[in-house]
Amino acid sequence: MTLNALAQMLLPRSLYRRLASSHVGTRMARGPRSGRWLVSVVVKTASLVQAIALARVLGIAGFGEWGILLSTVVTMVSPQNFGLGLVATKYVR
């Protein structure tokens, strides 16, 4: 399935026509990084759906606790990733 066919299937007809006729739409569909933005949109949409479902299941307090836990994990993982990049660069040379 091509990106054009996927966009035609998923987008409303008026928005598809507008994007297909614009220079920006053409560059987004045929550019060197055309797949990256589509993957990003799909991942962010799936994340939003997951968060809504989780909020419905856990309730207000449970979803707040989940948010605190998730932000703590993300805060602790980021500096470790920077350190791993430095070590990998040091030993690959």
Tab-separated table of N, CA and C in Angstrom, residues 42-59 62-63 66-67 70:
chain	number	residue	atom	x	y	z
A	42	VAL	N	1.196	7.954	13.941
A	42	VAL	CA	0.558	6.709	14.368
A	42	VAL	C	0.897	6.391	15.821
A	43	VAL	N	2.163	6.563	16.188
A	43	VAL	CA	2.589	6.273	17.562
A	43	VAL	C	1.918	7.227	18.543
A	44	LYS	N	1.867	8.499	18.219
A	44	LYS	CA	1.241	9.472	19.120
A	44	LYS	C	-0.268	9.239	19.238
A	45	THR	N	-0.906	8.848	18.156
A	45	THR	CA	-2.335	8.543	18.205
A	45	THR	C	-2.594	7.305	19.057
A	46	ALA	N	-1.768	6.282	18.879
A	46	ALA	CA	-1.911	5.071	19.692
A	46	ALA	C	-1.665	5.371	21.162
A	47	SER	N	-0.715	6.251	21.440
A	47	SER	CA	-0.434	6.635	22.821
A	47	SER	C	-1.621	7.374	23.442
A	48	LEU	N	-2.259	8.232	22.658
A	48	LEU	CA	-3.431	8.952	23.150
A	48	LEU	C	-4.577	7.986	23.448
A	49	VAL	N	-4.817	7.052	22.554
A	49	VAL	CA	-5.885	6.062	22.767
A	49	VAL	C	-5.581	5.213	23.998
A	50	GLN	N	-4.312	4.830	24.150
A	50	GLN	CA	-3.910	4.039	25.318
A	50	GLN	C	-4.116	4.822	26.608
A	51	ALA	N	-3.786	6.112	26.605
A	51	ALA	CA	-3.941	6.930	27.803
A	51	ALA	C	-5.418	7.103	28.159
A	52	ILE	N	-6.258	7.280	27.157
A	52	ILE	CA	-7.693	7.424	27.426
A	52	ILE	C	-8.254	6.129	28.008
A	53	ALA	N	-7.882	4.993	27.423
A	53	ALA	CA	-8.364	3.703	27.936
A	53	ALA	C	-7.859	3.452	29.353
A	54	LEU	N	-6.593	3.765	29.594
A	54	LEU	CA	-6.022	3.561	30.926
A	54	LEU	C	-6.690	4.468	31.951
A	55	ALA	N	-6.995	5.693	31.574
A	55	ALA	CA	-7.674	6.615	32.487
A	55	ALA	C	-9.066	6.111	32.838
A	56	ARG	N	-9.741	5.532	31.855
A	56	ARG	CA	-11.079	5.006	32.125
A	56	ARG	C	-11.024	3.810	33.072
A	57	VAL	N	-9.995	2.973	32.928
A	57	VAL	CA	-9.888	1.776	33.757
A	57	VAL	C	-9.419	2.111	35.170
A	58	LEU	N	-8.403	2.968	35.286
A	58	LEU	CA	-7.795	3.245	36.590
A	58	LEU	C	-8.548	4.270	37.428
A	59	GLY	N	-9.253	5.159	36.787
A	59	GLY	CA	-9.916	6.233	37.524
A	59	GLY	C	-8.965	7.407	37.738
A	62	GLY	N	-5.864	6.646	40.348
A	62	GLY	CA	-4.964	5.642	39.767
A	62	GLY	C	-4.213	6.166	38.555
A	63	PHE	N	-4.901	6.955	37.724
A	63	PHE	CA	-4.239	7.513	36.547
A	63	PHE	C	-3.213	8.566	36.965
A	66	TRP	N	-0.198	6.637	38.031
A	66	TRP	CA	0.474	6.136	36.829
A	66	TRP	C	1.295	7.247	36.182
A	67	GLY	N	0.751	8.443	36.120
A	67	GLY	CA	1.461	9.577	35.535
A	67	GLY	C	2.721	9.923	36.309
A	70	LEU	N	5.273	7.119	35.610
A	70	LEU	CA	5.799	7.223	34.254
A	70	LEU	C	6.779	8.385	34.118
